[in-house]
XYZ file of C-alpha atoms in Angstrom:
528
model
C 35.176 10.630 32.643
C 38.399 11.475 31.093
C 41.824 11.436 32.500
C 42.562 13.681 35.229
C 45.637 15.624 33.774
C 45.962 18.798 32.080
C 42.168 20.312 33.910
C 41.989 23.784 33.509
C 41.076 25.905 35.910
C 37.684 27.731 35.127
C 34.752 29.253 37.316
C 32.671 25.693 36.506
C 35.069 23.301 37.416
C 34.380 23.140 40.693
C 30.670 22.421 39.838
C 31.478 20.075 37.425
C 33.513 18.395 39.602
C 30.268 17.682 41.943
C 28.339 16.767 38.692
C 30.710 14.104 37.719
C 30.910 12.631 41.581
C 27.105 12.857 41.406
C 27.057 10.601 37.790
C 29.600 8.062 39.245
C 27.407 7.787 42.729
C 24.055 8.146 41.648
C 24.081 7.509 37.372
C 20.755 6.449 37.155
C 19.130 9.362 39.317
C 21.302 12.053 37.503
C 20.146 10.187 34.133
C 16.765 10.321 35.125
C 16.853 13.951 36.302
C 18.461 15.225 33.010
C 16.141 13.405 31.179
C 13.053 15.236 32.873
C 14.433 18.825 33.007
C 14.994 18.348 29.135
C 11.739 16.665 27.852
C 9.287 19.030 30.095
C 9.599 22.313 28.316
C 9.519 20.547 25.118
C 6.062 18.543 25.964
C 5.206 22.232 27.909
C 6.015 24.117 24.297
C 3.969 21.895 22.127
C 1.288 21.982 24.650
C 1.035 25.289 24.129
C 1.651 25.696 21.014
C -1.691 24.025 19.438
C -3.947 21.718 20.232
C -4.010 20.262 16.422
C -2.413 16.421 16.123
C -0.062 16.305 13.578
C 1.408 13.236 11.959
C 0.963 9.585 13.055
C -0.746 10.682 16.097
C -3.997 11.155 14.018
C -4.227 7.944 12.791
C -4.277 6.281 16.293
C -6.544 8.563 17.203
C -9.043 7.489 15.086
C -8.253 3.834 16.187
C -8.582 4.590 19.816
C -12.406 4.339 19.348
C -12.603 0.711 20.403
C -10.516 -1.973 22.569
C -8.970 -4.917 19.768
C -6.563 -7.710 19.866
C -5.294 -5.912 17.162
C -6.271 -2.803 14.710
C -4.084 -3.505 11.328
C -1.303 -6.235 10.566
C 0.765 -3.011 9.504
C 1.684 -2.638 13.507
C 0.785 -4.060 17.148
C -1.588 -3.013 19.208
C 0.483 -2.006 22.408
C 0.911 1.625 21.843
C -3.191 1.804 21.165
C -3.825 0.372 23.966
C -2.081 2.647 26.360
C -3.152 5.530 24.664
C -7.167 4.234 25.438
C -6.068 3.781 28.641
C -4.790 7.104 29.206
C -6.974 8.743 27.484
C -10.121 7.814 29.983
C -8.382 10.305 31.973
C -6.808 12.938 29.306
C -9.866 12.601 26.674
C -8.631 12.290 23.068
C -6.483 14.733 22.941
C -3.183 16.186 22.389
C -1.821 15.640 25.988
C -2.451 12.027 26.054
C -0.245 11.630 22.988
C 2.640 13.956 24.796
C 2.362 11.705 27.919
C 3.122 8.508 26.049
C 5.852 10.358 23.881
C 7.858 11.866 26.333
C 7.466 9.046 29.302
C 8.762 6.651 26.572
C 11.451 8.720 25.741
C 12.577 9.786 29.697
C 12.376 5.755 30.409
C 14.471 5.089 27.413
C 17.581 7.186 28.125
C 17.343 5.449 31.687
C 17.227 2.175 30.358
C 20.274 3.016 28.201
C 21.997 4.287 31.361
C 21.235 1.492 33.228
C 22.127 -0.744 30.110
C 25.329 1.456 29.636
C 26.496 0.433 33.226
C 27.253 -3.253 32.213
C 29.057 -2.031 29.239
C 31.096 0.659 30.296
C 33.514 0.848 33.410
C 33.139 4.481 34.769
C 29.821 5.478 35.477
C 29.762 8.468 34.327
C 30.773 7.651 31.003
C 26.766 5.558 31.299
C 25.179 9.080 32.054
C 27.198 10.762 28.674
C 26.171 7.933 26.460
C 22.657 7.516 27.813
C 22.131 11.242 26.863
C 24.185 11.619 23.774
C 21.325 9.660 22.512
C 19.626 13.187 22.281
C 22.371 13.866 19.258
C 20.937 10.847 16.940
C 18.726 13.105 14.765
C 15.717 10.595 14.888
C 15.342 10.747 18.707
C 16.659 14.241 19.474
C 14.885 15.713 16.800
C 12.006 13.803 14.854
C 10.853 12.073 18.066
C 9.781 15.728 19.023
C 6.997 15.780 16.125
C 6.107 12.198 15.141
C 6.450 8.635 15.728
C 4.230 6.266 18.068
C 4.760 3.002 17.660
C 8.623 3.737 16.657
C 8.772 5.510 20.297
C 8.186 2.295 22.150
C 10.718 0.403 19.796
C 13.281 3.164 21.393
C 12.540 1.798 24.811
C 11.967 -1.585 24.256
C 15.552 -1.657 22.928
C 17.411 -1.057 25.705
C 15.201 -2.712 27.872
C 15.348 -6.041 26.547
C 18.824 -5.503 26.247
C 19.462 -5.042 29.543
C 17.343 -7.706 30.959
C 19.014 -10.535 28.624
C 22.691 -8.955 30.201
C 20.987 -9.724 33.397
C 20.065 -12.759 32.828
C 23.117 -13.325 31.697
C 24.717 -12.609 34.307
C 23.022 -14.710 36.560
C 20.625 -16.934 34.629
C 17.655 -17.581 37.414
C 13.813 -18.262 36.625
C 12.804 -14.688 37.471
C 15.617 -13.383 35.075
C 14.586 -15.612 32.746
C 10.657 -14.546 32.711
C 11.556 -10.923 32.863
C 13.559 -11.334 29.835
C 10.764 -13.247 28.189
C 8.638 -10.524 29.245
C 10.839 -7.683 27.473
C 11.039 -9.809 24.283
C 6.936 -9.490 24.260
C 6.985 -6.022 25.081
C 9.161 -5.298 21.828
C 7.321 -7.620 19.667
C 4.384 -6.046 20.949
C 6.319 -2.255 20.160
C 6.291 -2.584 16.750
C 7.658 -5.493 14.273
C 10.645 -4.555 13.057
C 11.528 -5.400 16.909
C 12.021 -9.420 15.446
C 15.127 -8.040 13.673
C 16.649 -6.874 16.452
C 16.009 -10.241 17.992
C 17.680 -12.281 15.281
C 20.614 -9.886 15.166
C 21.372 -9.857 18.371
C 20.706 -13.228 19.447
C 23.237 -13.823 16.025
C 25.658 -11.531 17.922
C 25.834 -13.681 20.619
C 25.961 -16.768 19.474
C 29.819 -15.435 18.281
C 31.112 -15.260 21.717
C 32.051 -18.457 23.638
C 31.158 -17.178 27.403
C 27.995 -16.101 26.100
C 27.210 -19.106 24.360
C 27.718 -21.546 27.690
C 25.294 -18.965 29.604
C 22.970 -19.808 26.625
C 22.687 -23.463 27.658
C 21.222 -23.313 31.323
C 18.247 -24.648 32.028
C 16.242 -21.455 32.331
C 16.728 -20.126 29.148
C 13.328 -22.011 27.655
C 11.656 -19.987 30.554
C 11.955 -16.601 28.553
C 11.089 -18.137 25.587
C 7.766 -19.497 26.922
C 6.828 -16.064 28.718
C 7.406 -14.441 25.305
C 4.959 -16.988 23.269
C 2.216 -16.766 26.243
C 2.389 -13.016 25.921
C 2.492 -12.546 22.466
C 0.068 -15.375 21.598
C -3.332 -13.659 21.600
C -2.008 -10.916 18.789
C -0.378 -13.698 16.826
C -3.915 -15.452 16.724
C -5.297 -12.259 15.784
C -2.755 -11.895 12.932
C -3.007 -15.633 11.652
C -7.192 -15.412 11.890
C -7.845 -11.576 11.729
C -8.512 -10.996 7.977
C -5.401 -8.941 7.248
C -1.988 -9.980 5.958
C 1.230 -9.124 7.794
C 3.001 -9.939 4.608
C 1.467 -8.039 2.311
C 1.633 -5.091 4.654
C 5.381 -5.348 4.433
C 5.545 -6.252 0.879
C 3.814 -2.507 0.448
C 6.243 -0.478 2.534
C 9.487 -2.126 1.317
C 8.838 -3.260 -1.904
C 9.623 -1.126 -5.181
C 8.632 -1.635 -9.264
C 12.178 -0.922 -9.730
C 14.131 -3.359 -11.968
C 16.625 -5.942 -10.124
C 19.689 -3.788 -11.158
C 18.154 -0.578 -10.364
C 16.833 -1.328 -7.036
C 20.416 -3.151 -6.428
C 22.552 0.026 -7.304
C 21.036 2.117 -5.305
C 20.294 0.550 -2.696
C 23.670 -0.293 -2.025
C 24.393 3.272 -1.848
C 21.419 3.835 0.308
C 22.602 1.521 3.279
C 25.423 3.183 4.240
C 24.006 6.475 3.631
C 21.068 5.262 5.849
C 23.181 4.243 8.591
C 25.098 7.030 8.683
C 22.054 9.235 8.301
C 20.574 7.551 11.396
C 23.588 7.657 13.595
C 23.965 11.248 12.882
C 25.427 13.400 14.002
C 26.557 11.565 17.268
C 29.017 9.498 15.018
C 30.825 11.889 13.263
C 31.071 14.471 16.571
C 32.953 11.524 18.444
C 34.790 10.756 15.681
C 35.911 14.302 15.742
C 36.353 14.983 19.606
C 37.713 11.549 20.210
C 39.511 10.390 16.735
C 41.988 8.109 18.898
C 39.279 5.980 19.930
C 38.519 5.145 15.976
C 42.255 4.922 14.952
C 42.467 1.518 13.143
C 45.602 0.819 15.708
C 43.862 1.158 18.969
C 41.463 -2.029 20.407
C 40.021 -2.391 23.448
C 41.299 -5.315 25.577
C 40.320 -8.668 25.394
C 39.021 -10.795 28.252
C 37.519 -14.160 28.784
C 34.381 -13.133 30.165
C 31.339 -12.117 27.788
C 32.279 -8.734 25.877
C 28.862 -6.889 25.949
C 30.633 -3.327 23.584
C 31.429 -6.931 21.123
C 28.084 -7.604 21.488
C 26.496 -4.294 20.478
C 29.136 -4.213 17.738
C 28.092 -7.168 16.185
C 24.469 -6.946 16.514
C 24.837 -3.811 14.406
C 26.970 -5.505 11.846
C 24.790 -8.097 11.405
C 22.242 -5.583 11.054
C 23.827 -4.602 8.374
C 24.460 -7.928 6.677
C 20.471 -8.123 7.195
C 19.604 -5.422 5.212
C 22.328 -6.222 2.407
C 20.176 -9.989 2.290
C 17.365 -8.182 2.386
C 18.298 -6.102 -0.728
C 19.746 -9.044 -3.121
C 17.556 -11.950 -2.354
C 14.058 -10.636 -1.061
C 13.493 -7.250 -3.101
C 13.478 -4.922 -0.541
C 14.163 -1.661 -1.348
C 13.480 1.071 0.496
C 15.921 2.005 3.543
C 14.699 4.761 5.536
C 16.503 6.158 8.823
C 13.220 6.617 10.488
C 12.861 2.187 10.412
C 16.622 2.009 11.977
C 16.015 2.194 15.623
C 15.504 -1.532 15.996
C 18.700 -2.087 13.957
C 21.634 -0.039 15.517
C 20.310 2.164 18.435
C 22.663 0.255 20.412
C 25.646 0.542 18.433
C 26.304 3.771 20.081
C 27.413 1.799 23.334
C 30.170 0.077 21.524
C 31.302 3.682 20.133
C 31.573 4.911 23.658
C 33.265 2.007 24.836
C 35.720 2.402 22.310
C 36.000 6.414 23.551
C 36.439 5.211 26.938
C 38.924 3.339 26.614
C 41.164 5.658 24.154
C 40.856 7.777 27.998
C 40.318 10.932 26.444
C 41.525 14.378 28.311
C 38.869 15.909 30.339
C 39.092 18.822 28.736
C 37.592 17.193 25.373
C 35.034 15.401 27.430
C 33.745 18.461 29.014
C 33.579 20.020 25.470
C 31.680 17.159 24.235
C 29.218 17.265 26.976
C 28.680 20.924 26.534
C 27.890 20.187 22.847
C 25.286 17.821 23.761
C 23.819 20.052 26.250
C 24.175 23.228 23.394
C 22.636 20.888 20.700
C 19.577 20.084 22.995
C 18.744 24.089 23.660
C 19.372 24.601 19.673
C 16.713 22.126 18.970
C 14.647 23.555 21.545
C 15.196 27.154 19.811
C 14.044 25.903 16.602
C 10.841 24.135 17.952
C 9.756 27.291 19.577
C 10.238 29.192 16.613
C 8.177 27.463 14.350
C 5.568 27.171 17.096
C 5.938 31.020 17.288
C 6.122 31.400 13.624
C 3.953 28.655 12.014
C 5.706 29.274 8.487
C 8.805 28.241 6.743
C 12.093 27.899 7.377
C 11.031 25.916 11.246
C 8.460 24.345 9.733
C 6.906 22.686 6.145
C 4.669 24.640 4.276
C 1.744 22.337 5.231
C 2.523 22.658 8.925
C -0.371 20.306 10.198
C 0.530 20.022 13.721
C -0.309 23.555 14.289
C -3.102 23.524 11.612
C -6.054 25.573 12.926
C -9.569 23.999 13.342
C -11.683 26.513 15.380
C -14.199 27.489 13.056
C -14.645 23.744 11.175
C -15.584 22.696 14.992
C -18.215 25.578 15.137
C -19.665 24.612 12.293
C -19.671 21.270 12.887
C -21.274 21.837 16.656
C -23.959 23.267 14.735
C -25.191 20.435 12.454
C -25.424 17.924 15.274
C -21.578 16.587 14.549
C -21.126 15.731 18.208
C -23.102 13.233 18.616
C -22.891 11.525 14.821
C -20.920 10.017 12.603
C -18.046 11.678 10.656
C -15.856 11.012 8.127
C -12.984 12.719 7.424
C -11.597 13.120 3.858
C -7.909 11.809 5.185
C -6.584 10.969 8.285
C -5.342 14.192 9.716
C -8.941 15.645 9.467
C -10.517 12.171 11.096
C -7.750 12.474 13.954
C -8.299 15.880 14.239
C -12.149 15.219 13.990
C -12.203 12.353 16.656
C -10.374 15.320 19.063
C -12.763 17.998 18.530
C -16.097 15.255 19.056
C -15.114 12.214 20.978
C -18.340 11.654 21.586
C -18.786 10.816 17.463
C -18.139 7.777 15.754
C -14.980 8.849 13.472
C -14.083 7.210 9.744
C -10.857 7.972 7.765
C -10.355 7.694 4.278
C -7.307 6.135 3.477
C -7.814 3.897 6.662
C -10.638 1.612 5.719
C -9.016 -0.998 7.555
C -10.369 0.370 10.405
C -14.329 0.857 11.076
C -15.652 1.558 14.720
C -18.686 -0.618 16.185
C -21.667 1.253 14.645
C -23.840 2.939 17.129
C -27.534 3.711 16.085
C -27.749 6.401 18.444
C -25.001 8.165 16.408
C -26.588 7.541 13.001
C -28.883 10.053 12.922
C -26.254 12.974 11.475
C -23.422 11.671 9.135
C -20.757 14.308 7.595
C -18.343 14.415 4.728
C -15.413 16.706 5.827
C -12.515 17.214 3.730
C -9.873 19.758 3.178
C -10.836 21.821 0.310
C -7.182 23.082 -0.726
C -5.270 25.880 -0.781
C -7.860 27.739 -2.759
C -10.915 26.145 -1.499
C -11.968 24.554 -4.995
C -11.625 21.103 -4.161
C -14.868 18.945 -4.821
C -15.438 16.575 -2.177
C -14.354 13.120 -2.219
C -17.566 10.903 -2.587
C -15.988 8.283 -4.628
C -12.825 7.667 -2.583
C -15.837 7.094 0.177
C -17.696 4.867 -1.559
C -15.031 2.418 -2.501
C -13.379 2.412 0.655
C -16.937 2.220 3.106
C -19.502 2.281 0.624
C -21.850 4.143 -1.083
C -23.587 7.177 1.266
C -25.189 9.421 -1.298
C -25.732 13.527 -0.173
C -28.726 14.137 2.052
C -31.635 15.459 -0.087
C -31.190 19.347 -0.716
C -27.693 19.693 0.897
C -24.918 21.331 -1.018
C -21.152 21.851 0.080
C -20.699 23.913 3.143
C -17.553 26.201 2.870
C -15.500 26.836 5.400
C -12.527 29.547 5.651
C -10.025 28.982 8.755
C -7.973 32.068 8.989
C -4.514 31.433 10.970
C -2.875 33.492 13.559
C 0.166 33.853 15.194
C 1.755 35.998 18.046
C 3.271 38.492 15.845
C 1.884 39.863 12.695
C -2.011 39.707 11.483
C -4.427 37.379 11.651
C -5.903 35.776 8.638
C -1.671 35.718 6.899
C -3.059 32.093 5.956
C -6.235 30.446 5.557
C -7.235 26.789 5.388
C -10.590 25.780 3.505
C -12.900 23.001 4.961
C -15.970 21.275 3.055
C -18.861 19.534 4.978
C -21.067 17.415 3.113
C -24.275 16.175 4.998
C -24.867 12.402 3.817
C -28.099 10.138 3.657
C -27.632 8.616 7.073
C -29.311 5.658 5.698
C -26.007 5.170 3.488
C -23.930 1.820 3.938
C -20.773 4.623 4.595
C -22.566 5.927 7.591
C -23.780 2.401 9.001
């Protein structure tokens, strides 16, 4: 992309020459080639970095015990349900969560590539923004280390994106289903997927073409396949004993007054937005700041304007979370919840750069940025993989947490084959890794309790993290309100545990984590 003038001549040209006939022949293969030769070594690195699970991935570890229609009314059960899949194969452990992360994330760029395609007119332009999405700090950077559900909102995005533009574009009953089909696959993602529904189908309810497309006769097809899809978790969340709105009324409400929670939150939306379209946003803006000149527009047409589209789904976005803050109390705006909202509102920035046509020469800068950002990120992740310490990583550091001699210890009291409870989630996911042959508990998750299993009731442990100086006392009233009484087993005390840390360079033992193991009455209603 770019206009053809002014090319220097460098040793690389000619080679990026071939890239860029490659990305306007084959986009989608180049996409999906990129997109593998950058997640691998960072999947490889964390493989071998540690097998510990770090955040969010221990809490669906602990839920992968059992097949459900559904596990909490906080989020769907699609993402649980491939990870029991998978892990029949991988066991439950650390590679079946890597897997899941980086297959969603490689299928996501393509999808954006693919969705890119309809938007913008060179190709190649498709294969810049499709991987540009490695600059928007929540997918290029925190998508590294967390999220699970949140990673299949980032493909079911694009995905039902592009199969309503195909549908679109010619409206037939197999169109129609697969787009019905997509809409069930983000509902079933994660649930902040309905508000990219609403906004978008708001977004195109503006444009006239789109609107007349809206009326054929097979549009009630991709409703119905939605419904018959999504039906059996929407009876389990009408008739499943938890509530959906209570689970959001936790996470977004605040005790703040009106006023308070009204002044700042309308200084936390457009910090929020920004924050999540960072730094992709301001870089174009300052490679291509013709594109965002309040003088230059794109040309109108009377077909369906898919870059209006994206725009407008993010602006209602917007409006939606300025509704949400003055009439519905909802107060906390986090970038991390965004992706549903504006990951698409990058295409409409691109289109924009497109058609400012740009010199090649800034292109190839920008691309080179992307690529440089991608190996600094890298850089980073290795060192605090290397390093285990601050600055590359927080002082708590609990993907990399050490559990070798807990396990041992553990082995030795009959843990494999018992019940365990783990004093918060990260030890229970960490727990249900090291013995998934046990029946696993987490306090703080007594939403969740596996089938009971009287073969695995004849050993039931307390384990808990002891803190940083091993003082601690263990949590036995926390248990008991949250699964019941389970009182110590008669003449057992607290066994202490000292995990010393390592890393490649400098001595062993530079930290140390402290573990407690209480053996309980198995008889206990916690340990039924």
């Amino acid at each position: 992309p770019g206009a053809p003038a002014d090319r220097p001549a460098e040793a690389g040209a000619v080679r990026e020459d071939r890239l860029l006939a490659l990305a306007r022949r084959r986009p989608l293969a180049l996409t999906a080639a990129v997109a593998v030769l950058y997640a691998l070594p960072f999947a490889l690195a964390r493989l071998l970095a540690s097998p510990s699970l770090g955040t969010d991935d221990v809490n669906e570890n602990v839920l992968t015990q059992s097949w459900q229609w559904g596990y909490t009314a906080r989020q769907p059960p699609l993402y649980d349900w491939l990870l029991i899949s998978l892990q029949t194969v991988t066991g439950p452990e650390l590679p079946s969560f890597l897997v899941i992360r980086y297959a969603t994330l490689i299928l996501a760029i393509l999808a954006y590539a693919a969705l890119a395609r309809h938007v913008l007119r060179d190709r190649a332009w498709a294969v810049v923004a499709a991987l540009s999405l490695t600059l928007v700090y929540q997918i290029g950077w925190l998508q590294h280390q967390v999220f699970t559900h949140t990673a299949l909102v980032v493909l079911a995005v694009p995905v039902c994106a592009l199969a309503a533009l195909r549908w679109l574009e010619r409206p037939d009953a197999g169109r129609a289903v697969a787009l019905g089909a997509a809409i069930a696959f983000g509902f079933y993602a994660k649930h902040s997927f309905a508000a990219f529904i609403g906004t978008f189908l708001a977004a195109a309810l503006l444009q006239a073409p789109i609107r007349a497309r809206l009326a054929v006769r097979t549009a009630p097809l991709a409703v119905l396949a939605a419904v018959a899809l999504y039906l059996p978790y929407a009876l389990w969340l009408a008739f499943g004993g938890q509530s959906l709105l209570q689970q959001v009324e936790n996470r977004l409400l605040t005790d703040e007054t009106y006023r308070e929670r009204v002044l700042r939150g309308l200084l936390d939306i457009p910090l929020t937005v920004l924050g999540f379209l960072s730094p992709l946003l301001p870089l174009l803006v300052v490679f291509f700041p013709r594109a965002f000149s309040p003088k230059f527009a794109r040309a109108a047409s009377g077909e369906p304007d898919f870059a209006r589209l994206f725009r407008d789904q993010a602006l209602f976005a917007l409006a939606l979370m300025v509704v949400g803050l003055l009439f519905f109390g909802v107060g906390v705006f986090k970038e991390s919840h965004m992706q549903a909202l504006f990951l698409l509102a990058p295409l409409w920035l691109f289109a924009r750069v497109e058609a400012s046509a740009p010199s090649a020469r800034r292109v190839r800068l920008f691309v080179r940025l992307v690529a440089a950002a991608a190996l600094f990120t890298f850089a980073v992740k290795i060192g605090a993989f290397v390093w285990k310490d601050r600055p590359f990583c927080t002082p708590i550091c609990r993907d990399i947490k050490p559990y070798d001699r807990l396990a041992e210890a553990l082995a030795q009291r009959g843990a494999a084959t018992g019940t365990l409870i783990g004093g918060d989630e990260y030890v229970a996911g960490n727990l249900r890794r090291l013995f998934p042959e046990a029946r696993v508990l987490g306090l703080r998750m007594s939403y969740f309790r596996p089938p009971a299993d009287p073969a695995r009731q004849q050993v039931c442990l307390l384990v808990y993290d002891s803190g940083p100086d091993g003082s601690r006392p263990p949590p036995l009233d926390r248990m008991a309100s949250e699964f019941g009484p389970a009182a110590p087993a008669e003449g057992s005390a607290v066994v202490a545990i000292d995990e010393p840390w390592s890393r490649p360079f400098g001595p062993a033992g530079w930290r140390t984590s402290h573990w407690g193991i209480v053996a309980l009455d198995p008889a206990g209603e916690a340990c039924r």
